[in-house]
Every structure is written in structure tokens, then in C-alpha cells.
């Protein structure tokens, strides 16, 4: 798109009536505390600030309304309806202790002229001590020195020589300090100038709200950078989507859920009748069948009720868009309210995504129950029940095997992490070591790639661990497991050969 504005482009696409958009010199001088300022002599500084919309709109070319011409077709189904927002979580400051306190209070030596940091007094603290267990809960993220030489030290934007930035917002009841990147290059430059990221920052997230018009999909895209206590930065991303089921998709979803409820209700009757009248040893199998079908009925009914209860995500997006379009730029409180609406949208998408993730987990458990039920169905025929019979015969030996395997596996994992975790990336934490050993168990790798960087005693310790793992776990215990299964299968086949009353499965189905 191409936009026109007074003082910004020779191709002006609209006319501004005289007096409709004027610089407010009184506001500029009052806010910045300097009675000599004008928009013309301060344009190089003020026009890069959002305050220019209020004080110097004509000089800075910000007089509306604007008109836009379409230069290219929009060919993608997704678009971001608002500028991205970067926000950080911060921790509180605390009094320095230990060597940090000694370092802050150290003296100076004027004779150390070749070591400038030590030959004179310091103005202010050189380091900041933090309490990572206590969140920063102040109204603003931090403050910075005001620009010198402009006479604005006592203005409303700059009090006592400092100005505050990034007003606090709330995200899942935790304080965050956001910045909307309306003009990314200028905003990032300003953030660098005030050192927006510092030692109090524990994580930084860049978030955007995306809409996909073909699928009616509402998505929150977040890239997060976590800073640990040692200053290491870890990056992660998360994409959460919620789909509004409208028109035929909503009707189809409701139809499927009602179908599951109807057919499962029909299927419960016969097993209940059998369970009531039968006294056979298969009552447990029938009871499991009744339980699994009732679980499907309850799950479908609850999911359907939750779906009817949810209001469309499009309403939330519309409210957020209306909030931004209604922004007049007259107060920081109005902008803070708009930012809070943005975080409310993020919370809503995440809450819905988490809710339906829980439903998916429950659905996965129900599918696993259907899988077990399918195996139990096959166990009614001796020829098709080989799997369940083998597992049943091997159950005692397998229980003892897994007890032995888990103890040895976790002991080796602890040894590897405790001794080698600081040198080998695959063993950097106990959970990572367990995952690495699982990959080694399946033959993905035996020799850790990071082991090439160690030598001396650590290399000997690594090979002692690797040899023990290969000998005990990879070669011995895995073959024990296979031997238990093979022996149990052979016993089941032997029992099957003694049974002369049954035909094969297909013959019995049509007999």
C-alpha cells in the first residue's frame, strides 16, 4: 500500500482542511518542560516518538485521515491483523551479598591511571543484584536518564531526570512489560537506547495474532527466549490455533458427536444384559466393554456441551480490533487498556488450546481403551488370542524383568549425568540423560557426539559408562526380554496344538 501525508511524500492522496490538523506547541512545551521548543526545531527527535501524534502531527506528517492504494494482490490466506508485541518478564532487585557486595564497595587508587575503571570514584552501582524468586511488580519495567541539554528534566514525561518505559500488563495473573512494534526499526532502536533488556529480564517473548480466512483459524504465534541464572539464552516457539466451526463444519461436528452418543447407547444394552444374567469368567471383559462405551458417551456429551458453550473467537478478535481502531492517542492509560486486550486475546487462545489439548489426551486414552478392547475381542477365539495368551503367560516374568531393568537403567542414567553432565550435552540433566539412554537403547547412537571434546580422566569415565551400558542393557537385558516373549509364545503354541476342537478363525466365523 501507498500512503500520503503532509510533509512525508510529494504524492499526497488526500487534502487536509486548514485548521483540521495543527501542531500543539503548548502541549509540546508543557509535556517536555521547555518553553522554547517548537515542532520545527525538535522534529528530528519528536517525530520518532508516538508523542508526535499528539503534539506535532502536521510537522511530522501524521495528519489523518489517510487513504491507501492497493499495489499488489494479497495472495496468502494468513495475515496478522495487529503489529507484533514483544513483552518480557522481569525479576526484582535485591541488596547485593557476598563478593558482589564487596565488589560494589571497593575503593579506588588514583595511581592506576592505566586502569581507568580503578583510578576514580564510581557514580552509581556497576552491577545490579537480583532475586530470581521474586517477580518485578512495579508499574513500569525500569527507568532511564533523560536526554541532556533539552531542558526537559522536570516534565511529565521525564521526572527528576529519568523517564519510565513499558507500563505493566497482566498475562495469566503475572506481570509482563510489553512494547508494541508499530515501527519495528525505530522501536528496536529506542529499546536499545534505554537498555530495555537487562539482568532483570528472565524471558522475552515476541507474539503475534494471525488469522487464516480459508479455515477460519485463529492463531497465536510466539517466539520465546528464556534466560537462565548463568545468562544462557534458550529459544523456543509455540503456535496455538483455534478454529471456529461455522456453517457446515459446525453441523458436521455436532452430527458426529450425536452419532457417537446414539450408537454407543445402542451398544451398551446387550453387554449390560449379559453382565446381569451371565455368571461366566468373562464378566470382567464384558464389564470393561460397558465401561469403555459409557466413557465414549460421556466424553462426546461433555465435548458437545463445551463446544456449544464457547463463544466464537471472531468476537474476541473483533473486540480487540475495535479497541485499537478506537485509540485516540490521548493517554497512556488508553494504550495500556488496548495492550491488556491483546493479552486477554492471547490468554483466551491459550486457554482454549489447553482445554482442547486435554480433550485430545482423554480421547487418546479412550482410543487406547478401544485398542485393548479389540485385543480382548480376539481373545475369545483360541487361534486369534495368541497375543493375549502370550502376554498373560509371560506377565510374571515380565514384571520381574521390568523391575530389574528400571533400577539398572535409572542408576546408569544418574551416574552418567552426575559424572559427565558438565562435559557431554547428551547428559546435561537427568531427564535428558534418560531420553539419551532411550535413544541408545533403540540403537540410534552409542557414541555420544559431544564425547569427542573430552579427554583424560573424563574420557576414561565415559568409556567405562558406555561399555557398561552396551554390555548390561543393550546386549544382555534386551535379549532377556526377547527370550521371555519367545518362550511364552512357544508354550502357547504347544497348548494350541493340543486343542483339537477348534478350527481356524475364518472357518469358525462362517460355521
GROMACS .gro file of C-alpha atoms in nm:
model
  511
    1UNK     CA    1   0.000   0.000   0.000
    2UNK     CA    2   0.096   0.361  -0.051
    3UNK     CA    3   0.003   0.633   0.196
    4UNK     CA    4   0.013   1.008   0.163
    5UNK     CA    5   0.065   1.264   0.435
    6UNK     CA    6   0.160   1.625   0.482
    7UNK     CA    7   0.537   1.663   0.486
    8UNK     CA    8   0.604   1.297   0.409
    9UNK     CA    9   0.560   1.244   0.037
   10UNK     CA   10   0.510   1.455  -0.277
   11UNK     CA   11   0.227   1.222  -0.378
   12UNK     CA   12  -0.041   1.337  -0.136
   13UNK     CA   13  -0.353   1.122  -0.161
   14UNK     CA   14  -0.585   1.344   0.043
   15UNK     CA   15  -0.637   1.708   0.130
   16UNK     CA   16  -0.629   1.832   0.488
   17UNK     CA   17  -0.852   2.132   0.556
   18UNK     CA   18  -0.687   2.430   0.717
   19UNK     CA   19  -0.707   2.410   1.094
   20UNK     CA   20  -0.817   2.047   1.098
   21UNK     CA   21  -0.472   1.919   1.191
   22UNK     CA   22  -0.240   2.158   1.370
   23UNK     CA   23   0.068   2.129   1.588
   24UNK     CA   24   0.001   2.176   1.959
   25UNK     CA   25   0.303   2.381   2.066
   26UNK     CA   26   0.157   2.442   2.412
   27UNK     CA   27   0.124   2.066   2.472
   28UNK     CA   28   0.477   2.005   2.346
   29UNK     CA   29   0.626   2.268   2.578
   30UNK     CA   30   0.416   2.164   2.876
   31UNK     CA   31   0.491   1.792   2.844
   32UNK     CA   32   0.864   1.840   2.782
   33UNK     CA   33   0.904   2.126   3.027
   34UNK     CA   34   1.082   2.362   2.787
   35UNK     CA   35   0.917   2.692   2.689
   36UNK     CA   36   1.146   2.747   2.388
   37UNK     CA   37   1.073   2.427   2.196
   38UNK     CA   38   0.891   2.424   1.863
   39UNK     CA   39   0.792   2.132   1.646
   40UNK     CA   40   1.026   2.253   1.370
   41UNK     CA   41   1.345   2.267   1.577
   42UNK     CA   42   1.259   1.948   1.766
   43UNK     CA   43   1.130   1.744   1.468
   44UNK     CA   44   1.441   1.524   1.440
   45UNK     CA   45   1.368   1.386   1.788
   46UNK     CA   46   0.992   1.412   1.837
   47UNK     CA   47   0.889   1.260   1.502
   48UNK     CA   48   1.038   0.924   1.602
   49UNK     CA   49   0.817   0.916   1.912
   50UNK     CA   50   0.449   0.825   1.935
   51UNK     CA   51   0.404   1.151   2.128
   52UNK     CA   52   0.435   1.328   1.790
   53UNK     CA   53   0.079   1.218   1.704
   54UNK     CA   54  -0.049   1.442   1.981
   55UNK     CA   55   0.198   1.733   1.979
   56UNK     CA   56   0.333   1.775   1.623
   57UNK     CA   57   0.107   1.588   1.378
   58UNK     CA   58   0.139   1.841   1.092
   59UNK     CA   59   0.517   1.883   1.112
   60UNK     CA   60   0.569   1.506   1.136
   61UNK     CA   61   0.323   1.418   0.859
   62UNK     CA   62   0.074   1.242   1.082
   63UNK     CA   63  -0.244   1.424   0.988
   64UNK     CA   64  -0.530   1.193   0.900
   65UNK     CA   65  -0.741   1.060   0.757
   66UNK     CA   66  -0.517   0.869   0.517
   67UNK     CA   67  -0.615   0.684   0.203
   68UNK     CA   68  -0.435   0.374   0.077
   69UNK     CA   69  -0.397   0.235  -0.271
   70UNK     CA   70  -0.360  -0.138  -0.332
   71UNK     CA   71  -0.026  -0.202  -0.503
   72UNK     CA   72  -0.027  -0.586  -0.501
   73UNK     CA   73  -0.277  -0.863  -0.454
   74UNK     CA   74  -0.274  -1.033  -0.115
   75UNK     CA   75  -0.201  -1.393  -0.217
   76UNK     CA   76  -0.164  -1.563   0.123
   77UNK     CA   77  -0.458  -1.699   0.327
   78UNK     CA   78  -0.297  -1.584   0.656
   79UNK     CA   79  -0.237  -1.233   0.780
   80UNK     CA   80  -0.151  -1.062   1.107
   81UNK     CA   81  -0.418  -0.808   1.191
   82UNK     CA   82  -0.212  -0.614   1.451
   83UNK     CA   83   0.155  -0.524   1.492
   84UNK     CA   84   0.357  -0.782   1.686
   85UNK     CA   85   0.411  -0.729   2.057
   86UNK     CA   86   0.734  -0.802   2.242
   87UNK     CA   87   0.699  -0.848   2.616
   88UNK     CA   88   0.929  -0.952   2.895
   89UNK     CA   89   0.901  -1.098   3.243
   90UNK     CA   90   1.131  -0.943   3.499
   91UNK     CA   91   1.253  -1.022   3.849
   92UNK     CA   92   1.300  -0.787   4.141
   93UNK     CA   93   1.621  -0.623   4.254
   94UNK     CA   94   1.774  -0.704   4.591
   95UNK     CA   95   2.063  -0.594   4.805
   96UNK     CA   96   2.392  -0.744   4.693
   97UNK     CA   97   2.550  -1.004   4.914
   98UNK     CA   98   2.873  -1.200   4.925
   99UNK     CA   99   3.152  -1.098   4.691
  100UNK     CA  100   2.910  -0.882   4.490
  101UNK     CA  101   2.869  -0.654   4.793
  102UNK     CA  102   3.246  -0.640   4.842
  103UNK     CA  103   3.294  -0.555   4.474
  104UNK     CA  104   3.041  -0.272   4.489
  105UNK     CA  105   3.206  -0.119   4.795
  106UNK     CA  106   3.566  -0.150   4.681
  107UNK     CA  107   3.779   0.164   4.681
  108UNK     CA  108   3.991   0.319   4.408
  109UNK     CA  109   4.356   0.403   4.351
  110UNK     CA  110   4.439   0.730   4.165
  111UNK     CA  111   4.779   0.591   4.071
  112UNK     CA  112   4.622   0.322   3.850
  113UNK     CA  113   4.594   0.563   3.559
  114UNK     CA  114   4.636   0.282   3.308
  115UNK     CA  115   4.333   0.103   3.454
  116UNK     CA  116   4.057   0.365   3.420
  117UNK     CA  117   3.792   0.159   3.594
  118UNK     CA  118   4.000   0.153   3.912
  119UNK     CA  119   4.155   0.500   3.932
  120UNK     CA  120   3.845   0.704   4.022
  121UNK     CA  121   3.519   0.703   4.211
  122UNK     CA  122   3.211   0.544   4.057
  123UNK     CA  123   2.886   0.728   4.006
  124UNK     CA  124   2.625   0.467   4.079
  125UNK     CA  125   2.647   0.090   4.104
  126UNK     CA  126   2.831  -0.101   3.834
  127UNK     CA  127   2.631  -0.421   3.884
  128UNK     CA  128   2.270  -0.499   3.977
  129UNK     CA  129   2.183  -0.786   4.209
  130UNK     CA  130   1.852  -0.964   4.152
  131UNK     CA  131   1.621  -1.208   4.327
  132UNK     CA  132   1.507  -1.461   4.066
  133UNK     CA  133   1.243  -1.596   4.303
  134UNK     CA  134   1.058  -1.263   4.326
  135UNK     CA  135   0.883  -1.114   4.020
  136UNK     CA  136   0.927  -0.747   3.940
  137UNK     CA  137   0.590  -0.590   4.018
  138UNK     CA  138   0.650  -0.218   3.966
  139UNK     CA  139   0.422  -0.012   3.743
  140UNK     CA  140   0.696   0.028   3.480
  141UNK     CA  141   0.975  -0.200   3.366
  142UNK     CA  142   1.255   0.042   3.453
  143UNK     CA  143   1.371   0.398   3.402
  144UNK     CA  144   1.650   0.566   3.209
  145UNK     CA  145   1.821   0.901   3.207
  146UNK     CA  146   1.654   1.172   3.005
  147UNK     CA  147   1.846   1.325   2.713
  148UNK     CA  148   2.065   1.607   2.838
  149UNK     CA  149   2.065   1.962   2.703
  150UNK     CA  150   1.696   1.980   2.613
  151UNK     CA  151   1.568   2.123   2.940
  152UNK     CA  152   1.304   1.853   2.986
  153UNK     CA  153   1.426   1.708   3.314
  154UNK     CA  154   1.116   1.812   3.512
  155UNK     CA  155   0.846   1.744   3.252
  156UNK     CA  156   0.565   1.489   3.297
  157UNK     CA  157   0.748   1.250   3.065
  158UNK     CA  158   1.077   1.297   3.243
  159UNK     CA  159   1.064   1.342   3.619
  160UNK     CA  160   1.375   1.405   3.828
  161UNK     CA  161   1.598   1.342   3.530
  162UNK     CA  162   1.460   0.998   3.440
  163UNK     CA  163   1.174   0.869   3.232
  164UNK     CA  164   0.992   0.539   3.276
  165UNK     CA  165   0.907   0.294   3.000
  166UNK     CA  166   0.695  -0.018   2.935
  167UNK     CA  167   0.389   0.007   3.156
  168UNK     CA  168   0.295  -0.319   3.326
  169UNK     CA  169   0.028  -0.551   3.184
  170UNK     CA  170  -0.107  -0.879   3.319
  171UNK     CA  171  -0.075  -1.214   3.143
  172UNK     CA  172  -0.226  -1.509   3.331
  173UNK     CA  173  -0.212  -1.307   3.656
  174UNK     CA  174   0.164  -1.250   3.616
  175UNK     CA  175   0.315  -0.906   3.544
  176UNK     CA  176   0.467  -0.855   3.199
  177UNK     CA  177   0.612  -0.544   3.038
  178UNK     CA  178   0.513  -0.507   2.671
  179UNK     CA  179   0.616  -0.298   2.375
  180UNK     CA  180   0.412  -0.292   2.054
  181UNK     CA  181   0.637  -0.285   1.749
  182UNK     CA  182   0.439  -0.040   1.536
  183UNK     CA  183   0.753   0.079   1.356
  184UNK     CA  184   0.993  -0.204   1.425
  185UNK     CA  185   1.320  -0.037   1.326
  186UNK     CA  186   1.253   0.278   1.528
  187UNK     CA  187   1.111   0.085   1.823
  188UNK     CA  188   1.405  -0.155   1.844
  189UNK     CA  189   1.649   0.135   1.819
  190UNK     CA  190   1.472   0.309   2.106
  191UNK     CA  191   1.468  -0.013   2.311
  192UNK     CA  192   1.842  -0.048   2.264
  193UNK     CA  193   1.896   0.313   2.370
  194UNK     CA  194   1.721   0.260   2.705
  195UNK     CA  195   1.864  -0.092   2.750
  196UNK     CA  196   1.518  -0.247   2.754
  197UNK     CA  197   1.676  -0.589   2.811
  198UNK     CA  198   1.895  -0.617   3.118
  199UNK     CA  199   1.989  -0.851   3.401
  200UNK     CA  200   1.635  -0.837   3.544
  201UNK     CA  201   1.495  -0.992   3.227
  202UNK     CA  202   1.419  -1.364   3.268
  203UNK     CA  203   1.231  -1.421   2.943
  204UNK     CA  204   1.137  -1.226   2.631
  205UNK     CA  205   0.851  -1.323   2.402
  206UNK     CA  206   0.753  -1.190   2.061
  207UNK     CA  207   0.383  -1.256   1.998
  208UNK     CA  208   0.156  -1.204   1.701
  209UNK     CA  209  -0.207  -1.284   1.631
  210UNK     CA  210  -0.270  -1.445   1.292
  211UNK     CA  211  -0.597  -1.515   1.111
  212UNK     CA  212  -0.641  -1.776   0.834
  213UNK     CA  213  -0.952  -1.690   0.639
  214UNK     CA  214  -0.994  -2.017   0.445
  215UNK     CA  215  -1.016  -2.240   0.753
  216UNK     CA  216  -1.149  -1.971   0.991
  217UNK     CA  217  -0.842  -2.037   1.205
  218UNK     CA  218  -0.722  -1.802   1.480
  219UNK     CA  219  -0.359  -1.848   1.577
  220UNK     CA  220  -0.121  -1.714   1.839
  221UNK     CA  221   0.243  -1.731   1.726
  222UNK     CA  222   0.503  -1.681   2.000
  223UNK     CA  223   0.880  -1.698   1.996
  224UNK     CA  224   1.023  -1.707   2.346
  225UNK     CA  225   1.378  -1.654   2.472
  226UNK     CA  226   1.447  -1.778   2.826
  227UNK     CA  227   1.749  -1.651   3.017
  228UNK     CA  228   1.878  -1.880   3.293
  229UNK     CA  229   2.074  -1.780   3.602
  230UNK     CA  230   2.404  -1.823   3.416
  231UNK     CA  231   2.293  -1.593   3.132
  232UNK     CA  232   2.238  -1.870   2.876
  233UNK     CA  233   1.959  -1.797   2.630
  234UNK     CA  234   1.730  -2.074   2.506
  235UNK     CA  235   1.486  -2.013   2.224
  236UNK     CA  236   1.153  -2.188   2.176
  237UNK     CA  237   0.843  -2.134   1.967
  238UNK     CA  238   0.480  -2.209   2.020
  239UNK     CA  239   0.192  -2.196   1.774
  240UNK     CA  240  -0.156  -2.224   1.923
  241UNK     CA  241  -0.459  -2.235   1.696
  242UNK     CA  242  -0.832  -2.237   1.749
  243UNK     CA  243  -1.081  -2.299   1.472
  244UNK     CA  244  -1.429  -2.153   1.472
  245UNK     CA  245  -1.662  -2.426   1.348
  246UNK     CA  246  -1.915  -2.238   1.138
  247UNK     CA  247  -2.176  -2.334   0.882
  248UNK     CA  248  -2.126  -2.692   0.751
  249UNK     CA  249  -1.820  -2.767   0.967
  250UNK     CA  250  -2.014  -2.696   1.286
  251UNK     CA  251  -2.310  -2.904   1.168
  252UNK     CA  252  -2.081  -3.194   1.077
  253UNK     CA  253  -1.906  -3.184   1.415
  254UNK     CA  254  -2.234  -3.186   1.607
  255UNK     CA  255  -2.363  -3.467   1.384
  256UNK     CA  256  -2.059  -3.684   1.453
  257UNK     CA  257  -2.087  -3.632   1.829
  258UNK     CA  258  -2.460  -3.715   1.832
  259UNK     CA  259  -2.383  -4.023   1.618
  260UNK     CA  260  -2.125  -4.149   1.867
  261UNK     CA  261  -2.367  -4.096   2.156
  262UNK     CA  262  -2.652  -4.273   1.973
  263UNK     CA  263  -2.463  -4.581   1.854
  264UNK     CA  264  -2.270  -4.627   2.180
  265UNK     CA  265  -2.601  -4.608   2.369
  266UNK     CA  266  -2.736  -4.886   2.148
  267UNK     CA  267  -2.421  -5.090   2.205
  268UNK     CA  268  -2.444  -5.073   2.584
  269UNK     CA  269  -2.772  -5.263   2.611
  270UNK     CA  270  -2.657  -5.614   2.515
  271UNK     CA  271  -2.338  -5.618   2.729
  272UNK     CA  272  -2.541  -5.497   3.030
  273UNK     CA  273  -2.792  -5.780   2.972
  274UNK     CA  274  -2.506  -6.033   2.951
  275UNK     CA  275  -2.341  -5.893   3.261
  276UNK     CA  276  -2.665  -5.922   3.458
  277UNK     CA  277  -2.757  -6.276   3.352
  278UNK     CA  278  -2.417  -6.438   3.294
  279UNK     CA  279  -2.201  -6.588   3.566
  280UNK     CA  280  -1.912  -6.685   3.340
  281UNK     CA  281  -1.548  -6.600   3.396
  282UNK     CA  282  -1.566  -6.347   3.112
  283UNK     CA  283  -1.768  -6.100   3.317
  284UNK     CA  284  -1.460  -5.879   3.355
  285UNK     CA  285  -1.427  -5.850   2.977
  286UNK     CA  286  -1.797  -5.759   2.943
  287UNK     CA  287  -1.766  -5.505   3.226
  288UNK     CA  288  -1.470  -5.343   3.051
  289UNK     CA  289  -1.677  -5.323   2.731
  290UNK     CA  290  -1.962  -5.150   2.914
  291UNK     CA  291  -1.719  -4.910   3.081
  292UNK     CA  292  -1.545  -4.814   2.755
  293UNK     CA  293  -1.873  -4.744   2.576
  294UNK     CA  294  -2.011  -4.541   2.865
  295UNK     CA  295  -1.685  -4.343   2.869
  296UNK     CA  296  -1.731  -4.265   2.498
  297UNK     CA  297  -2.089  -4.146   2.562
  298UNK     CA  298  -1.986  -3.918   2.849
  299UNK     CA  299  -1.685  -3.781   2.660
  300UNK     CA  300  -1.890  -3.696   2.350
  301UNK     CA  301  -2.166  -3.532   2.556
  302UNK     CA  302  -1.921  -3.316   2.755
  303UNK     CA  303  -1.727  -3.214   2.443
  304UNK     CA  304  -2.050  -3.120   2.266
  305UNK     CA  305  -2.169  -2.917   2.565
  306UNK     CA  306  -1.834  -2.734   2.588
  307UNK     CA  307  -1.846  -2.653   2.217
  308UNK     CA  308  -2.199  -2.506   2.242
  309UNK     CA  309  -2.088  -2.301   2.544
  310UNK     CA  310  -1.787  -2.139   2.372
  311UNK     CA  311  -1.844  -1.803   2.204
  312UNK     CA  312  -1.678  -1.756   1.861
  313UNK     CA  313  -1.316  -1.647   1.860
  314UNK     CA  314  -1.405  -1.398   1.588
  315UNK     CA  315  -1.590  -1.192   1.852
  316UNK     CA  316  -1.273  -1.164   2.061
  317UNK     CA  317  -1.066  -1.062   1.759
  318UNK     CA  318  -1.330  -0.807   1.661
  319UNK     CA  319  -1.329  -0.655   2.010
  320UNK     CA  320  -0.951  -0.627   2.004
  321UNK     CA  321  -0.957  -0.468   1.658
  322UNK     CA  322  -1.227  -0.222   1.767
  323UNK     CA  323  -1.019  -0.132   2.073
  324UNK     CA  324  -0.722  -0.042   1.854
  325UNK     CA  325  -0.929   0.144   1.596
  326UNK     CA  326  -1.086   0.345   1.876
  327UNK     CA  327  -0.749   0.451   2.017
  328UNK     CA  328  -0.721   0.832   2.016
  329UNK     CA  329  -0.364   0.864   2.144
  330UNK     CA  330  -0.472   1.098   2.421
  331UNK     CA  331  -0.349   0.899   2.721
  332UNK     CA  332  -0.112   0.623   2.821
  333UNK     CA  333  -0.395   0.459   3.016
  334UNK     CA  334  -0.594   0.413   2.694
  335UNK     CA  335  -0.297   0.247   2.526
  336UNK     CA  336  -0.241   0.029   2.834
  337UNK     CA  337  -0.602  -0.086   2.812
  338UNK     CA  338  -0.552  -0.179   2.447
  339UNK     CA  339  -0.240  -0.380   2.539
  340UNK     CA  340  -0.436  -0.559   2.809
  341UNK     CA  341  -0.697  -0.655   2.547
  342UNK     CA  342  -0.415  -0.802   2.339
  343UNK     CA  343  -0.300  -1.017   2.630
  344UNK     CA  344  -0.661  -1.116   2.701
  345UNK     CA  345  -0.679  -1.249   2.345
  346UNK     CA  346  -0.355  -1.444   2.398
  347UNK     CA  347  -0.490  -1.585   2.723
  348UNK     CA  348  -0.816  -1.687   2.558
  349UNK     CA  349  -0.646  -1.866   2.270
  350UNK     CA  350  -0.405  -2.045   2.505
  351UNK     CA  351  -0.685  -2.142   2.743
  352UNK     CA  352  -0.893  -2.285   2.462
  353UNK     CA  353  -0.594  -2.463   2.311
  354UNK     CA  354  -0.505  -2.612   2.651
  355UNK     CA  355  -0.868  -2.713   2.711
  356UNK     CA  356  -0.896  -2.897   2.382
  357UNK     CA  357  -0.549  -3.046   2.431
  358UNK     CA  358  -0.688  -3.203   2.749
  359UNK     CA  359  -0.981  -3.332   2.545
  360UNK     CA  360  -0.737  -3.479   2.294
  361UNK     CA  361  -0.545  -3.651   2.574
  362UNK     CA  362  -0.869  -3.800   2.705
  363UNK     CA  363  -0.962  -3.904   2.350
  364UNK     CA  364  -0.623  -4.073   2.316
  365UNK     CA  365  -0.688  -4.267   2.639
  366UNK     CA  366  -1.030  -4.370   2.505
  367UNK     CA  367  -0.871  -4.486   2.180
  368UNK     CA  368  -0.620  -4.685   2.383
  369UNK     CA  369  -0.913  -4.847   2.567
  370UNK     CA  370  -1.066  -4.939   2.230
  371UNK     CA  371  -0.732  -5.089   2.130
  372UNK     CA  372  -0.731  -5.307   2.444
  373UNK     CA  373  -1.093  -5.398   2.385
  374UNK     CA  374  -1.008  -5.510   2.031
  375UNK     CA  375  -0.739  -5.743   2.165
  376UNK     CA  376  -0.988  -5.878   2.420
  377UNK     CA  377  -1.238  -5.946   2.142
  378UNK     CA  378  -0.980  -6.157   1.959
  379UNK     CA  379  -0.904  -6.349   2.279
  380UNK     CA  380  -1.246  -6.517   2.253
  381UNK     CA  381  -1.103  -6.738   1.977
  382UNK     CA  382  -0.802  -6.958   2.067
  383UNK     CA  383  -0.631  -6.911   1.732
  384UNK     CA  384  -0.671  -6.532   1.737
  385UNK     CA  385  -0.595  -6.498   2.108
  386UNK     CA  386  -0.228  -6.587   2.074
  387UNK     CA  387  -0.119  -6.231   2.160
  388UNK     CA  388  -0.320  -6.202   2.482
  389UNK     CA  389  -0.233  -6.558   2.582
  390UNK     CA  390   0.139  -6.492   2.532
  391UNK     CA  391   0.128  -6.170   2.736
  392UNK     CA  392  -0.072  -6.345   3.009
  393UNK     CA  393   0.173  -6.635   3.032
  394UNK     CA  394   0.476  -6.400   3.033
  395UNK     CA  395   0.326  -6.147   3.276
  396UNK     CA  396   0.506  -6.271   3.588
  397UNK     CA  397   0.847  -6.293   3.420
  398UNK     CA  398   0.794  -5.955   3.252
  399UNK     CA  399   0.707  -5.788   3.585
  400UNK     CA  400   1.035  -5.907   3.738
  401UNK     CA  401   1.227  -5.816   3.423
  402UNK     CA  402   1.094  -5.456   3.414
  403UNK     CA  403   1.168  -5.407   3.785
  404UNK     CA  404   1.529  -5.509   3.725
  405UNK     CA  405   1.554  -5.310   3.402
  406UNK     CA  406   1.419  -4.985   3.553
  407UNK     CA  407   1.655  -4.994   3.850
  408UNK     CA  408   1.964  -5.057   3.635
  409UNK     CA  409   1.856  -4.810   3.365
  410UNK     CA  410   1.796  -4.523   3.611
  411UNK     CA  411   2.113  -4.597   3.807
  412UNK     CA  412   2.324  -4.576   3.491
  413UNK     CA  413   2.143  -4.252   3.394
  414UNK     CA  414   2.221  -4.092   3.730
  415UNK     CA  415   2.586  -4.197   3.707
  416UNK     CA  416   2.619  -4.052   3.356
  417UNK     CA  417   2.454  -3.722   3.447
  418UNK     CA  418   2.641  -3.679   3.776
  419UNK     CA  419   2.985  -3.751   3.631
  420UNK     CA  420   2.959  -3.642   3.268
  421UNK     CA  421   2.673  -3.388   3.259
  422UNK     CA  422   2.903  -3.084   3.264
  423UNK     CA  423   3.105  -3.214   2.968
  424UNK     CA  424   2.862  -3.400   2.741
  425UNK     CA  425   2.546  -3.232   2.612
  426UNK     CA  426   2.350  -3.559   2.593
  427UNK     CA  427   2.381  -3.593   2.974
  428UNK     CA  428   2.328  -3.229   3.079
  429UNK     CA  429   2.028  -3.311   3.302
  430UNK     CA  430   1.880  -3.629   3.447
  431UNK     CA  431   1.572  -3.615   3.221
  432UNK     CA  432   1.788  -3.551   2.913
  433UNK     CA  433   2.010  -3.843   3.014
  434UNK     CA  434   1.708  -4.074   3.037
  435UNK     CA  435   1.599  -3.963   2.689
  436UNK     CA  436   1.952  -4.015   2.552
  437UNK     CA  437   1.970  -4.364   2.700
  438UNK     CA  438   1.632  -4.449   2.545
  439UNK     CA  439   1.773  -4.347   2.205
  440UNK     CA  440   2.084  -4.557   2.273
  441UNK     CA  441   1.859  -4.848   2.366
  442UNK     CA  442   1.692  -4.837   2.024
  443UNK     CA  443   2.030  -4.821   1.853
  444UNK     CA  444   2.009  -4.459   1.737
  445UNK     CA  445   2.358  -4.395   1.871
  446UNK     CA  446   2.607  -4.549   2.113
  447UNK     CA  447   2.888  -4.296   2.095
  448UNK     CA  448   2.774  -3.952   2.215
  449UNK     CA  449   2.876  -3.682   1.967
  450UNK     CA  450   2.991  -3.445   2.246
  451UNK     CA  451   3.233  -3.706   2.382
  452UNK     CA  452   3.485  -3.611   2.115
  453UNK     CA  453   3.557  -3.291   2.310
  454UNK     CA  454   3.665  -3.463   2.634
  455UNK     CA  455   3.995  -3.625   2.719
  456UNK     CA  456   4.198  -3.755   3.010
  457UNK     CA  457   4.016  -3.898   3.311
  458UNK     CA  458   3.675  -3.788   3.182
  459UNK     CA  459   3.724  -3.986   2.862
  460UNK     CA  460   3.804  -4.296   3.068
  461UNK     CA  461   3.490  -4.242   3.280
  462UNK     CA  462   3.279  -4.204   2.966
  463UNK     CA  463   3.403  -4.526   2.807
  464UNK     CA  464   3.353  -4.713   3.136
  465UNK     CA  465   2.991  -4.597   3.133
  466UNK     CA  466   2.940  -4.669   2.761
  467UNK     CA  467   3.088  -5.020   2.787
  468UNK     CA  468   2.871  -5.100   3.091
  469UNK     CA  469   2.557  -4.975   2.914
  470UNK     CA  470   2.627  -5.174   2.599
  471UNK     CA  471   2.709  -5.495   2.788
  472UNK     CA  472   2.435  -5.488   3.053
  473UNK     CA  473   2.146  -5.305   2.885
  474UNK     CA  474   2.191  -5.321   2.509
  475UNK     CA  475   2.313  -5.681   2.475
  476UNK     CA  476   2.202  -5.866   2.790
  477UNK     CA  477   1.872  -5.717   2.909
  478UNK     CA  478   1.726  -5.673   2.562
  479UNK     CA  479   1.794  -6.038   2.485
  480UNK     CA  480   1.640  -6.137   2.819
  481UNK     CA  481   1.323  -5.958   2.713
  482UNK     CA  482   1.315  -6.135   2.375
  483UNK     CA  483   1.380  -6.471   2.541
  484UNK     CA  484   1.085  -6.426   2.780
  485UNK     CA  485   0.849  -6.343   2.492
  486UNK     CA  486   0.973  -6.627   2.270
  487UNK     CA  487   0.949  -6.887   2.549
  488UNK     CA  488   0.595  -6.776   2.636
  489UNK     CA  489   0.490  -6.782   2.271
  490UNK     CA  490   0.633  -7.134   2.231
  491UNK     CA  491   0.436  -7.251   2.535
  492UNK     CA  492   0.113  -7.102   2.397
  493UNK     CA  493   0.167  -7.268   2.058
  494UNK     CA  494   0.228  -7.600   2.232
  495UNK     CA  495  -0.102  -7.567   2.424
  496UNK     CA  496  -0.279  -7.474   2.099
  497UNK     CA  497  -0.157  -7.791   1.927
  498UNK     CA  498  -0.322  -7.999   2.200
  499UNK     CA  499  -0.660  -7.837   2.127
  500UNK     CA  500  -0.835  -8.040   1.856
  501UNK     CA  501  -1.184  -7.893   1.900
  502UNK     CA  502  -1.128  -7.558   1.727
  503UNK     CA  503  -1.096  -7.474   1.358
  504UNK     CA  504  -0.928  -7.163   1.218
  505UNK     CA  505  -1.085  -6.821   1.276
  506UNK     CA  506  -1.246  -6.777   0.931
  507UNK     CA  507  -1.393  -7.130   0.939
  508UNK     CA  508  -1.549  -7.071   1.278
  509UNK     CA  509  -1.689  -6.731   1.167
  510UNK     CA  510  -1.895  -6.893   0.891
  511UNK     CA  511  -1.965  -7.222   1.066
   0.00000   0.00000   0.00000
